[in-house]
GROMACS .gro file of C-alpha atoms in nm:
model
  249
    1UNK     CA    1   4.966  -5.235  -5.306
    2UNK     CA    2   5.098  -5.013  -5.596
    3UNK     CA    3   5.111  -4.578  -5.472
    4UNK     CA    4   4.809  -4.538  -5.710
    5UNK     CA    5   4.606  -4.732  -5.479
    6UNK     CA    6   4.732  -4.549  -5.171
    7UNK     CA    7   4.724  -4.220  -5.289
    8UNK     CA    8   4.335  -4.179  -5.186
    9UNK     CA    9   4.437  -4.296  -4.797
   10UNK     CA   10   4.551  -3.997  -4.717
   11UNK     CA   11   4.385  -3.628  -4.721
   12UNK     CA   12   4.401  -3.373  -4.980
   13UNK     CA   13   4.635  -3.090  -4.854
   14UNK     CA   14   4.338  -2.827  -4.880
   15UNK     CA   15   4.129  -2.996  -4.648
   16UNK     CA   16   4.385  -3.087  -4.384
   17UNK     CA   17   4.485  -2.740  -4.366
   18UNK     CA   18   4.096  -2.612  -4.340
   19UNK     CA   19   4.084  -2.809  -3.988
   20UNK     CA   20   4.242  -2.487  -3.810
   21UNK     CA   21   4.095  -2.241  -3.997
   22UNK     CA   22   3.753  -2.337  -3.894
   23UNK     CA   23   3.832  -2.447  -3.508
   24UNK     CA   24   3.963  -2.075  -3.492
   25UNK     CA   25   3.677  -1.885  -3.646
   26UNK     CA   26   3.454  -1.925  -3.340
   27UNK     CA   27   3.719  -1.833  -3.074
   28UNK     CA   28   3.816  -1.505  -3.295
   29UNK     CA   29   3.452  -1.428  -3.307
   30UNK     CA   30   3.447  -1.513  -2.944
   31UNK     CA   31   3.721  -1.241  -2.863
   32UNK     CA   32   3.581  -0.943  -3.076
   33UNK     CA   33   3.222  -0.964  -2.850
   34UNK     CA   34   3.441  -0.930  -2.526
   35UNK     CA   35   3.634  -0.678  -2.690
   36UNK     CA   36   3.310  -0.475  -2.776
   37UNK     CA   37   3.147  -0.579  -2.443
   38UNK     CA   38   3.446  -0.455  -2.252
   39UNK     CA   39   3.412  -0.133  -2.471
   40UNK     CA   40   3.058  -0.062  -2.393
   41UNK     CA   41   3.042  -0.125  -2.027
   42UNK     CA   42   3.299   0.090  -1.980
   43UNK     CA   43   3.170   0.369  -2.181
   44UNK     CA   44   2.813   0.326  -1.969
   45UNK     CA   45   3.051   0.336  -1.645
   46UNK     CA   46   3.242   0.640  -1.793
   47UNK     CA   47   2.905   0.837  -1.858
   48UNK     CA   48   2.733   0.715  -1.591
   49UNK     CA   49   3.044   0.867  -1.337
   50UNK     CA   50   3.034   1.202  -1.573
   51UNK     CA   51   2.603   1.197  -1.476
   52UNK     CA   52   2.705   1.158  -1.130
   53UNK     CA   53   2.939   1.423  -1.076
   54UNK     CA   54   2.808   1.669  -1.313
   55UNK     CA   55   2.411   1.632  -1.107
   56UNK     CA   56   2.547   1.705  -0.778
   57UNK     CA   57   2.809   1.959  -0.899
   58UNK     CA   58   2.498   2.185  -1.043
   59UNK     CA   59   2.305   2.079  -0.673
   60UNK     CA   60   2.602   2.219  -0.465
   61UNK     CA   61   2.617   2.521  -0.729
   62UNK     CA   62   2.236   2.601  -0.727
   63UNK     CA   63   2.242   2.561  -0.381
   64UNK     CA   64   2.521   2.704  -0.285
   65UNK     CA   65   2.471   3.015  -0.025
   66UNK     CA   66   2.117   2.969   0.052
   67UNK     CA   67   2.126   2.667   0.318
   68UNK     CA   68   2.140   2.805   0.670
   69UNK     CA   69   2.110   2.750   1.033
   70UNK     CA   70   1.766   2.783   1.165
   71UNK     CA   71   1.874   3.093   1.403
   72UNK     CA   72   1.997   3.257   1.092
   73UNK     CA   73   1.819   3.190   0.795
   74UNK     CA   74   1.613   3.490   0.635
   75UNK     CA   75   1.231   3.524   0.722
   76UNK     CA   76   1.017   3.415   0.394
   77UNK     CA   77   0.639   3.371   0.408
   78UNK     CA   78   0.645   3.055   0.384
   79UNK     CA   79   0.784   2.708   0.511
   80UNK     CA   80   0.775   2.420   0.313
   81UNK     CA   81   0.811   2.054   0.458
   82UNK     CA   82   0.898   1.769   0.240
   83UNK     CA   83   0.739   1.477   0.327
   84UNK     CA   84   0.887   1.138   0.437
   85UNK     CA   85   0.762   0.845   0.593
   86UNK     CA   86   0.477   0.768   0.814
   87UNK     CA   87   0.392   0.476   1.032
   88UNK     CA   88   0.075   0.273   1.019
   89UNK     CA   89  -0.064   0.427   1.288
   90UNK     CA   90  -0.080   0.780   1.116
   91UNK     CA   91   0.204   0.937   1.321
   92UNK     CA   92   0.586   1.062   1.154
   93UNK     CA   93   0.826   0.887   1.108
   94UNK     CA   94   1.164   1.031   1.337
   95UNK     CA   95   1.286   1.162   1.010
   96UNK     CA   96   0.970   1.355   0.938
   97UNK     CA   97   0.925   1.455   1.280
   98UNK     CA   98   1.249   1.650   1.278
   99UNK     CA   99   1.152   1.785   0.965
  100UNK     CA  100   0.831   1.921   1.086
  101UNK     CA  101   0.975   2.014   1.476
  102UNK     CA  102   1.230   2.245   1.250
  103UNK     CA  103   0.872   2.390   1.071
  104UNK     CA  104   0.687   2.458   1.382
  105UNK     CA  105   0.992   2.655   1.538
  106UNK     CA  106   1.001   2.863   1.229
  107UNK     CA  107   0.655   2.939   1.266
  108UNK     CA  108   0.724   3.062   1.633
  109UNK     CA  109   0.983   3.269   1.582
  110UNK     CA  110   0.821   3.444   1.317
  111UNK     CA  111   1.044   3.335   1.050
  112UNK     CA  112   0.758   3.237   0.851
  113UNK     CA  113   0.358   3.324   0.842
  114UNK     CA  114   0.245   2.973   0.728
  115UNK     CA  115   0.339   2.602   0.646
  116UNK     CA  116   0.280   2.418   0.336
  117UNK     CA  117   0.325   2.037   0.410
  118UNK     CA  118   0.373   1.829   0.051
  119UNK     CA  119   0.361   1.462   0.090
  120UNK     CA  120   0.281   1.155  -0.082
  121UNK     CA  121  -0.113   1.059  -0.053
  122UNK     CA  122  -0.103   0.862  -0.320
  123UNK     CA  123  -0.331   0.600  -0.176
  124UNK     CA  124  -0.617   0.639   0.021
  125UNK     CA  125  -0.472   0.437   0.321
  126UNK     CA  126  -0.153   0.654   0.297
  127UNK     CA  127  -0.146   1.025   0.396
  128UNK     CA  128   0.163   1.170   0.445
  129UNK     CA  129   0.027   1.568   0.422
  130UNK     CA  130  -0.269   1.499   0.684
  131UNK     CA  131  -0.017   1.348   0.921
  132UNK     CA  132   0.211   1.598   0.890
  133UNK     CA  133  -0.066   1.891   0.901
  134UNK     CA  134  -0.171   1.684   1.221
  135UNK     CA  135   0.122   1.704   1.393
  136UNK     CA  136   0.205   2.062   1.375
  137UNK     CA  137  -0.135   2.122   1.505
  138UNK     CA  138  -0.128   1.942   1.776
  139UNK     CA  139   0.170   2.132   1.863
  140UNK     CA  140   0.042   2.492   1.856
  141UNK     CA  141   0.068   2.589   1.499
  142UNK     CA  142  -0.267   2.710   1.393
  143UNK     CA  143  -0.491   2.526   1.146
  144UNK     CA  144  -0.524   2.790   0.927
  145UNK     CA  145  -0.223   2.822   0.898
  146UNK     CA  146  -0.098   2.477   0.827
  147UNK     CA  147  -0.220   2.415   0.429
  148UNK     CA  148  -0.102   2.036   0.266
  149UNK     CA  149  -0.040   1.974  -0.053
  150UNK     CA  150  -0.158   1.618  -0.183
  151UNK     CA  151   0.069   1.533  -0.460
  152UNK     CA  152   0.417   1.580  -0.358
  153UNK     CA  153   0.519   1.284  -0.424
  154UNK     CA  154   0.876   1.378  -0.475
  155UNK     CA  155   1.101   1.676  -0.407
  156UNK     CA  156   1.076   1.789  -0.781
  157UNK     CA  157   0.684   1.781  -0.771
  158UNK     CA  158   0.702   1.957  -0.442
  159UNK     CA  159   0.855   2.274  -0.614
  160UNK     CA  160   0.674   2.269  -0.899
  161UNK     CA  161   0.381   2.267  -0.733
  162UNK     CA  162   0.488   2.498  -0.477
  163UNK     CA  163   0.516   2.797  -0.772
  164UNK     CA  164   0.223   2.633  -1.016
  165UNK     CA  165  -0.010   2.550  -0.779
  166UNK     CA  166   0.020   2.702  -0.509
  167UNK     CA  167   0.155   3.061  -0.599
  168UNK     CA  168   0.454   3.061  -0.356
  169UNK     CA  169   0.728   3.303  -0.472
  170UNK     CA  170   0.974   3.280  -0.187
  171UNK     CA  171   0.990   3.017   0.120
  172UNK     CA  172   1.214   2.806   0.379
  173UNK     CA  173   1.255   2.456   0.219
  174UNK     CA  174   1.299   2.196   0.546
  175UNK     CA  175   1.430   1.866   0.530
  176UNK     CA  176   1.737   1.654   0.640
  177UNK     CA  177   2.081   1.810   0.580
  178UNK     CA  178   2.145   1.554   0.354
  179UNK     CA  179   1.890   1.660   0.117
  180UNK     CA  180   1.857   2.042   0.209
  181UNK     CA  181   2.090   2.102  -0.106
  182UNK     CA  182   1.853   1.921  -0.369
  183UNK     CA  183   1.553   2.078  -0.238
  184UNK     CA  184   1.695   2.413  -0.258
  185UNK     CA  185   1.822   2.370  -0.574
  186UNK     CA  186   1.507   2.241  -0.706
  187UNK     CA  187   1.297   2.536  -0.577
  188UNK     CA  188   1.505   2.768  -0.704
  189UNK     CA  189   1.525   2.624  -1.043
  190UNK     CA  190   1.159   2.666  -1.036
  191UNK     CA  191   1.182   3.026  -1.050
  192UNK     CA  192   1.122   3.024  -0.617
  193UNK     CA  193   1.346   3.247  -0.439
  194UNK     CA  194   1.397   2.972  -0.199
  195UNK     CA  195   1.634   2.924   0.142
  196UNK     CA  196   1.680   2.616   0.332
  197UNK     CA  197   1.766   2.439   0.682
  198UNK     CA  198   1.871   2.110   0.718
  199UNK     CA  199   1.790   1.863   1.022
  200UNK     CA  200   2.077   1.706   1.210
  201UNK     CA  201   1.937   1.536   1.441
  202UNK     CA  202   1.793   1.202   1.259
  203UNK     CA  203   2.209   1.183   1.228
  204UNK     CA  204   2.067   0.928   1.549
  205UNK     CA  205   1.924   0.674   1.310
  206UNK     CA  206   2.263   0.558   1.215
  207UNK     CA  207   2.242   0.274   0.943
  208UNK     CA  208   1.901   0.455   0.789
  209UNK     CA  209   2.076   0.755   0.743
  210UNK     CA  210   2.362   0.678   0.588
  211UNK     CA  211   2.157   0.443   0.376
  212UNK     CA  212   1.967   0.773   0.236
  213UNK     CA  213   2.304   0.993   0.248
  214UNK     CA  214   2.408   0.688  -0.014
  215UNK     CA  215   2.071   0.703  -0.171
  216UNK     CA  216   2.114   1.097  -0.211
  217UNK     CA  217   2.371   1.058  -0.454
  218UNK     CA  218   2.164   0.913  -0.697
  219UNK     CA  219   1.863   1.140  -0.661
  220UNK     CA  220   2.040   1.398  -0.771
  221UNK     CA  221   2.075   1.249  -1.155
  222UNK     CA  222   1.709   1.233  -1.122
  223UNK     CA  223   1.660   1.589  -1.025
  224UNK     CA  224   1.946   1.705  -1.316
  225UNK     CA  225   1.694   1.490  -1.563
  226UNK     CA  226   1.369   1.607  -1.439
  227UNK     CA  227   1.520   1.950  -1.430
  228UNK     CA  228   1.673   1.921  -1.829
  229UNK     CA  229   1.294   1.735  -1.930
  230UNK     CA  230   1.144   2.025  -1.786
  231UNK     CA  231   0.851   1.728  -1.684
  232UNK     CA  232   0.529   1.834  -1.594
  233UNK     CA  233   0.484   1.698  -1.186
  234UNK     CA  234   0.295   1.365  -1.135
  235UNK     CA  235  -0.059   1.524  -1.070
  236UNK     CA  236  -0.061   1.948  -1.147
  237UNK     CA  237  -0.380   2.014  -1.135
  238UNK     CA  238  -0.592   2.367  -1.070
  239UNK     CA  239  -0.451   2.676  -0.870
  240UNK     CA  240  -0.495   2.643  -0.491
  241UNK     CA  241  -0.573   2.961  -0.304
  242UNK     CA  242  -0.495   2.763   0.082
  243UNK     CA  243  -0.144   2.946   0.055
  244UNK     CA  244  -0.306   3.334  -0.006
  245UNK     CA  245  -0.550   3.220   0.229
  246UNK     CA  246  -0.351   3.120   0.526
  247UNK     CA  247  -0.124   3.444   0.476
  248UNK     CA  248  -0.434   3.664   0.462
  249UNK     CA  249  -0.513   3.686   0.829
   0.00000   0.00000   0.00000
């Protein structure tokens, strides 16, 4: 066999060195995607950590000052309860309960003249405000003096319609310590000149509370963007005179 003849047996040089070339290409490419992945997830992390601490800083700051005891907080006219949960059987929840127990001794001391309950009543076989109207009722608080709101179906709507709706200028937001700084803050963003007292006591639930303390954090990105949209609540609908009405008499 002459070297002419074996000279085709073995590979050009350009092609044996293309082998690597293209068996790296895909591993390269493979690299810069993690390399931008990495980059992006921790971008979303980073400005997802600056939402979080910036929301709750402005809570703490709006709020700061106007959360008191319930022996020590300043009258208003009104109270306003925030609703929570309510069993199948129409009756509070213990969270609720506290919230509305705090309400009732407000009312009795004369801290406040009348009690605007905002719930969720969303569905017809769900109605937070008429439990929570109920309750307070049944526990000595006059019924003309006990006036629900229907669509506060979260703290922000509460407040807005609190002011829009409503026409309350000043008021005791009650709910659970835990939240007491949102709600304030909220209300007073909507142009309310707005205290508030916390509840302690559901503190007993163990596991459910610190569940919602956990959950708190969160809701207050939710209240920064609601508050920087400047959204409209759920359901605004026409002025309500049940407020002017119950302070009337």
């Amino acid at each position: 066999m002459t070297s002419d003849q074996e000279q085709p047996e073995s590979a050009p040089a350009g092609a044996a060195q293309a082998e690597p070339s293209g068996s790296t290409a895909p591993a390269r490419g493979r690299r810069r995607w993690w390399r931008v992945t990495r980059r992006v997830v921790l971008l979303s992390v980073l400005a997802g950590l600056l939402a979080l601490v910036g929301s709750i800083g402005w809570v703490r700051w709006q709020a700061s000052g106007h959360v008191y005891a319930i022996e020590d907080v300043p009258e208003a006219p009104v109270a306003l309860v925030l609703g929570a949960q309510v069993h199948d059987n129409g009756s509070p929840s213990g969270f609720l309960e506290a919230r509305l127990d705090i309400a009732r001794r407000l009312y009795e001391t004369g801290k406040v003249r009348a009690v605007l309950v905002s719930g969720d009543h969303g569905q017809w076989t769900y109605d937070e405000p008429d439990a929570m109207r109920q309750w307070l009722i049944d526990r000595g608080v006059p019924d003309r003096k006990v006036v629900a709101d229907h669509a506060g179906f979260d703290t922000y709507d509460s407040c807005q319609r609190a002011v829009r709706v409503f026409g309350v200028r000043q008021l005791i937001v009650v709910t659970q310590s835990y939240h007491i700084d949102r709600a304030v803050a909220l209300c007073r963003d909507a142009g309310i000149d707005a205290a508030g007292v916390g509840d302690d006591t559901a503190r007993r639930f163990g596991s459910f509370w610190t569940k919602a303390v956990v959950r708190e954090q969160g809701a207050c990105v939710k209240a920064m963007l609601d508050v920087v949209t400047g959204r409209d609540p759920v359901f605004l609908g026409r002025h309500e005179t049940g407020v002017e009405d119950a302070l009337r008499d």
